[in-house]
Tab-separated table of C-alpha atoms in Angstrom:
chain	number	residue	atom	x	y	z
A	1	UNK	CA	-8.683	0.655	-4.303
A	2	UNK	CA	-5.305	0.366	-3.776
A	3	UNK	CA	-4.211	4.568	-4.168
A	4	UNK	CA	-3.721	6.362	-1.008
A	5	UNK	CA	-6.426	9.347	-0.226
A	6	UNK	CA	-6.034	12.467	-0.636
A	7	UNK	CA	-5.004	14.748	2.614
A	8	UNK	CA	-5.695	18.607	0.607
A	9	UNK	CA	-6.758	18.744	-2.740
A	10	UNK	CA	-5.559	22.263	-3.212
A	11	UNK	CA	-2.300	20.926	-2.433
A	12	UNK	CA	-2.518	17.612	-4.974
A	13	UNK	CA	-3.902	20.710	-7.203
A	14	UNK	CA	-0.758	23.081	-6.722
A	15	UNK	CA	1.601	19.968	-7.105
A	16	UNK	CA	0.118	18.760	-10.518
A	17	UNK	CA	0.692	21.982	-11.432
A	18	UNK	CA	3.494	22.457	-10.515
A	19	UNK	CA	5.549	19.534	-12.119
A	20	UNK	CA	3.368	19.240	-15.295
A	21	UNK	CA	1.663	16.230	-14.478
A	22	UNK	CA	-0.378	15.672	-17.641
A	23	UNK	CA	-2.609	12.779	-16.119
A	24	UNK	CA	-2.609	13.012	-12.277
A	25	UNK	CA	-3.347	10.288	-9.561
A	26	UNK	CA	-3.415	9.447	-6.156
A	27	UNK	CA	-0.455	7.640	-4.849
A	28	UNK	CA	-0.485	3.943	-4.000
A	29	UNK	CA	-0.620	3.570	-0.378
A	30	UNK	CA	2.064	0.906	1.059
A	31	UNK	CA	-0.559	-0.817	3.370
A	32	UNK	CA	-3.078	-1.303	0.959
A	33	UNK	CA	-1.071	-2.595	-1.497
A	34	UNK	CA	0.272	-5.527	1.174
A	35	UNK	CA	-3.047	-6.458	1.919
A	36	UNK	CA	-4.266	-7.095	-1.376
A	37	UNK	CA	-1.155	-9.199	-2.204
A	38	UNK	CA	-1.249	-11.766	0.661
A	39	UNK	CA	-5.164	-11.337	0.125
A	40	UNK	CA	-4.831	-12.495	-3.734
A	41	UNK	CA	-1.453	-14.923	-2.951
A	42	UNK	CA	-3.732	-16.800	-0.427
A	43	UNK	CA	-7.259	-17.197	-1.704
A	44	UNK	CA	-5.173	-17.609	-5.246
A	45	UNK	CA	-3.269	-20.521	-3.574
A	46	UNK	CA	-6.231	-22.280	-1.784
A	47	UNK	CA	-8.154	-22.200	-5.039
A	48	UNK	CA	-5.053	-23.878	-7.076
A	49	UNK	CA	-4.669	-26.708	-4.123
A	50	UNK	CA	-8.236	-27.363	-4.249
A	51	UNK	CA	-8.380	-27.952	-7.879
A	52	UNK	CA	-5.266	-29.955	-7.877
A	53	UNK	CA	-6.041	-32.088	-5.004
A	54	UNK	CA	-9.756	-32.769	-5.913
A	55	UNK	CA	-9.722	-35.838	-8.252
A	56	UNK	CA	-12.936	-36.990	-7.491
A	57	UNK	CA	-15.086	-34.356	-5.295
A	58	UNK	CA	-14.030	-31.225	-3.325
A	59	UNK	CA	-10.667	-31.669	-1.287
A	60	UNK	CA	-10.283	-29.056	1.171
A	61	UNK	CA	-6.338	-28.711	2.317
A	62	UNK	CA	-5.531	-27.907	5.626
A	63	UNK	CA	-5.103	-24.320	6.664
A	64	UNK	CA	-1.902	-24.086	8.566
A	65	UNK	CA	-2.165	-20.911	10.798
A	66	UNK	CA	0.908	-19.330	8.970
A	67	UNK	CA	-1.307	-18.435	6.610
A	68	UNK	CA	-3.678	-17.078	8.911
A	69	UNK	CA	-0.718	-14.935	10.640
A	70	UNK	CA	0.727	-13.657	7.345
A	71	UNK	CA	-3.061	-12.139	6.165
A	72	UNK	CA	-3.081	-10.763	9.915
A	73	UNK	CA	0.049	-9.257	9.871
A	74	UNK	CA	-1.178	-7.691	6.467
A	75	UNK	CA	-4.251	-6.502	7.646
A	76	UNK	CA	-3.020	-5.035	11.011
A	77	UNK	CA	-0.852	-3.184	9.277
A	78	UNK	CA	-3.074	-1.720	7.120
A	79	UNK	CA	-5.589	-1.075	9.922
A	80	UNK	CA	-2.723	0.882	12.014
A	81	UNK	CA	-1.244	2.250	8.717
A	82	UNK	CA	-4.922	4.159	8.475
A	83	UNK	CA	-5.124	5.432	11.853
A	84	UNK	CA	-1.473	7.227	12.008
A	85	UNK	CA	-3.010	8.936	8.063
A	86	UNK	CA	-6.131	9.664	9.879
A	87	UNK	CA	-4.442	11.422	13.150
A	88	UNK	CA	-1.417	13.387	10.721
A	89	UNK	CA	-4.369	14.217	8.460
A	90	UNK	CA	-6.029	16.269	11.324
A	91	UNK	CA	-3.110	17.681	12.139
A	92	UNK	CA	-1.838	18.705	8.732
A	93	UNK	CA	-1.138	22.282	9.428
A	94	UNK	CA	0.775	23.861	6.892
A	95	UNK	CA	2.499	21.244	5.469
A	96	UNK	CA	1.929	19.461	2.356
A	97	UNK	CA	2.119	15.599	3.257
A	98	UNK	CA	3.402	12.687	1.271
A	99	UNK	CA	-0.754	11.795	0.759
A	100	UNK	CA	-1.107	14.835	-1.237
A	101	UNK	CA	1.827	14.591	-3.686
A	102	UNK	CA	0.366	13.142	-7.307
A	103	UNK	CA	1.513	9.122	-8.445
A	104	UNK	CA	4.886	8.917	-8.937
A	105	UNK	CA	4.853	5.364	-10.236
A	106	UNK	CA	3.594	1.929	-8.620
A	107	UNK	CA	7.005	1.316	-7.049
A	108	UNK	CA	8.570	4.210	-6.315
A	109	UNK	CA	5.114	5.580	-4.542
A	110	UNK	CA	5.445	2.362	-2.449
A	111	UNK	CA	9.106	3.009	-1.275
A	112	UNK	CA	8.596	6.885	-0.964
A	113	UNK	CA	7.621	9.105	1.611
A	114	UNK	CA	7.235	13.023	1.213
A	115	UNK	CA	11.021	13.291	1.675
A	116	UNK	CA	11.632	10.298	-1.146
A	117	UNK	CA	12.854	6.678	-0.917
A	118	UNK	CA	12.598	5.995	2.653
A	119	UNK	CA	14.368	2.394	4.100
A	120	UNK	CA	12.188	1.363	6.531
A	121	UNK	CA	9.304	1.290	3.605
A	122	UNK	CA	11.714	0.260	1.438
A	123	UNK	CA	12.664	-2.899	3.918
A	124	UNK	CA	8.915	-3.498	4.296
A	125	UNK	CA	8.056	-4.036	0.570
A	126	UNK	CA	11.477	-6.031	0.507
A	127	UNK	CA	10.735	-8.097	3.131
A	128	UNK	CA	6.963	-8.843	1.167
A	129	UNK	CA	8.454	-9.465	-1.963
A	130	UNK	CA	10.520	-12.273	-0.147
A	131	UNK	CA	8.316	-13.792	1.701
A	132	UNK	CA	5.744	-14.057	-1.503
A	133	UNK	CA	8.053	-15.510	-3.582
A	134	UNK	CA	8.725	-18.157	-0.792
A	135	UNK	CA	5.176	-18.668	-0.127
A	136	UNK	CA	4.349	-19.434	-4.026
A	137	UNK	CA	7.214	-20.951	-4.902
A	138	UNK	CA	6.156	-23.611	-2.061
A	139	UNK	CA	2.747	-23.932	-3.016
A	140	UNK	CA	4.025	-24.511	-6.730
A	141	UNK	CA	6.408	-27.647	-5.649
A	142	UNK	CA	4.207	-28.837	-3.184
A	143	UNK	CA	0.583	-28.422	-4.146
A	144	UNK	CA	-0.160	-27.880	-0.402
A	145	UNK	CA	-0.425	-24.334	1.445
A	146	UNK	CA	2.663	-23.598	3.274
A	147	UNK	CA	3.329	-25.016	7.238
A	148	UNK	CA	5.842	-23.892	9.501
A	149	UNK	CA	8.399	-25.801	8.204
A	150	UNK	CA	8.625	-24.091	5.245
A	151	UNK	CA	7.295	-20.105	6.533
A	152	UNK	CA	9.350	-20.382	9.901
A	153	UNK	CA	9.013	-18.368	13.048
A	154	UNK	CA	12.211	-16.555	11.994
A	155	UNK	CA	10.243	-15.622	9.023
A	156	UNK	CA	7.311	-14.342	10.445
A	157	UNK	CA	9.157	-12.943	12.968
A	158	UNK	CA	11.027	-10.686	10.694
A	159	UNK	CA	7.671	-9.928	9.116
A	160	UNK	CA	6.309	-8.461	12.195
A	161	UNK	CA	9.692	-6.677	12.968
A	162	UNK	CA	9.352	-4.662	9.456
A	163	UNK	CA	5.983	-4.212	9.678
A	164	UNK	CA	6.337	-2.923	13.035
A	165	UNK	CA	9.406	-0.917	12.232
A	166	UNK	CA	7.330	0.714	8.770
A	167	UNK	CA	4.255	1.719	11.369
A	168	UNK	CA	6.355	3.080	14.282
A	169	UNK	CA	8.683	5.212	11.517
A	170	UNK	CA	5.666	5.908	10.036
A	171	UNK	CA	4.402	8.027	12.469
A	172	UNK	CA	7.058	10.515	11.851
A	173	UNK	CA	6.377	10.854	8.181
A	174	UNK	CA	4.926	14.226	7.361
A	175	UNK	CA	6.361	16.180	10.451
A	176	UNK	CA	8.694	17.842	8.512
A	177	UNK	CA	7.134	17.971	5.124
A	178	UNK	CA	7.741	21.082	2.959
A	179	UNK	CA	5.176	24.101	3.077
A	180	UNK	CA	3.402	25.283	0.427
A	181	UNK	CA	4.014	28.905	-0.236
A	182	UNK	CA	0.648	29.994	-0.963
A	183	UNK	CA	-3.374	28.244	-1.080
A	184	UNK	CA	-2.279	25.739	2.028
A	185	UNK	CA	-5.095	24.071	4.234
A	186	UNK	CA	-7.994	25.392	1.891
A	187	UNK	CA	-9.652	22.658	3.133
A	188	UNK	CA	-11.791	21.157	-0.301
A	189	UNK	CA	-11.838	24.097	-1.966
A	190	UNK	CA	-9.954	23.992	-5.427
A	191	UNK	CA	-9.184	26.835	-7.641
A	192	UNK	CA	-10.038	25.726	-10.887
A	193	UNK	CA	-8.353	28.704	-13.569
A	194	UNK	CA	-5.642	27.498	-15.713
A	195	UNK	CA	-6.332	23.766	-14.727
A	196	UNK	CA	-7.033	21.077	-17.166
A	197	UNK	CA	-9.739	19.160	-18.146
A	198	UNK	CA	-8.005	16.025	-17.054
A	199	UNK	CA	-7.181	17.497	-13.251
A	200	UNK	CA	-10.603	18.369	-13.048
A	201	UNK	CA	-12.191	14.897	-13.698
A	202	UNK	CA	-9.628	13.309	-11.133
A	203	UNK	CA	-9.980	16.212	-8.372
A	204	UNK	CA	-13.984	15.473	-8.738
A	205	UNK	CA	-13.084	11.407	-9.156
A	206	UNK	CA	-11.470	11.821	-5.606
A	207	UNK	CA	-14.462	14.062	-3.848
A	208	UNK	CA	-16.278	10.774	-4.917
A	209	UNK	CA	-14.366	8.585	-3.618
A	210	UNK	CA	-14.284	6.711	-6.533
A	211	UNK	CA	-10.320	6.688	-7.137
C-alpha cells in the first residue's frame, strides 16, 4: 500500500540483477507514506480523546480545522505526487526512473530520488517528522486534538512551503536518470532466464497489483 509502482519491470528486473538483490521490492513512495501517517496520527488521536473524555457516554471533541488542513495538505500532495509519476511514466523514454529501482530501505527510499538523497524530499519528511511529533506530543499533554495555538499558521505554512517545494522539484526527477544499456522500454515483457524464484513471485506480485 504504501510502495511506489513500478514504471518498467524489465528495468526493476535488470536492476535486481544487477546489484544482487536477494529479495526485491518496490520502493516506498514519499506521498503515500505522508498520507498514511497524518491518516493514522489523526483518526489514532480522535479515538484516544474520545475514550479519555467519555466518562459517562460518547464525548465527541471538537475538530479544529488544523487538523482538517494537515490531512489536506497530505492528501494533495499525494494526489499531485501521482499525477507528475503518471505524466514522467508516459514519457519514460530510455531512462530508467527512480520508480523502477528495487527497495533500498524504508528511509532511505523516502529521502532518495534516482540520483540518491535528494534535500527537498529530505526537507519534506523532516518537516513531517516535526510536525508529528508536535501534533502527538500535544494530544498526549492535553487530551484534546490540537488548535491553532498550538499547530500555528507559521507551521502550516511551512508545511505547504515543503510540500510545495517536494512537488514542484519533483517534477524534475527522472529527466536525467541513467540509461539502461540494453532491454530498455520493453514495456511488460520480462525475460525470465537466470532469474530467481523469488524475482519471479514479486515481478508477477506487481502485474497484480497486489504489492
Amino acid at each position: 500500500m504504501l510502495r511506489t509502482e513500478i514504471f518498467n519491470i524489465t528495468n526493476f528486473q535488470q536492476l535486481t540483477l544487477t546489484k544482487g538483490i536477494k529479495h526485491p521490492r518496490p520502493a516506498f513512495s514519499l506521498g503515500r507514506t505522508q498520507l498514511a501517517f497524518w491518516t493514522v496520527i489523526v483518526i489514532s488521536s480522535f479515538i484516544y480523546v474520545v475514550y479519555y473524555n467519555s466518562t459517562s457516554g460518547i464525548s465527541v471533541p471538537e475538530i479544529d480545522p488544523v487538523n482538517l488542513i494537515l490531512l489536506g495538505i497530505a492528501g494533495g500532495t499525494t494526489a499531485v505526487a501521482k499525477v507528475i509519476d503518471s505524466s514522467q511514466q508516459n514519457n519514460q523514454g530510455l531512462s530508467i526512473p527512480q520508480q523502477d529501482y528495487p527497495s533500498k530501505g524504508f528511509f532511505m527510499d523516502l529521502i532518495s530520488d534516482e540520483k540518491g538523497v535528494s534535500i527537498h524530499r529530505l526537507q519534506n519528511v523532516l518537516w513531517t517528522i516535526i510536525v508529528g511529533f508536535i501534533y502527538i506530543s500535544a494530544v498526549y499533554d492535553t487530551k484534546m486534538l490540537p488548535k491553532h495555538d498550538i499547530i500555528s499558521n507559521q507551521l502550516l505554512g511551512l508545511m505547504g512551503i515543503s510540500a510545495s517545494a517536494y512537488l514542484g522539484l519533483k517534477t524534475s526527477e527522472n529527466k536525467n536518470a541513467p540509461v539502461s544499456p540494453a532491454n530498455v522500454n520493453a514495456g511488460t515483457t520480462v525475460i525470465t532466464s537466470n532469474i530467481s524464484q523469488e524475482v519471479k513471485s514479486v515481478l508477477s506480485q506487481d502485474k497484480q497489483g497486489t504489492l
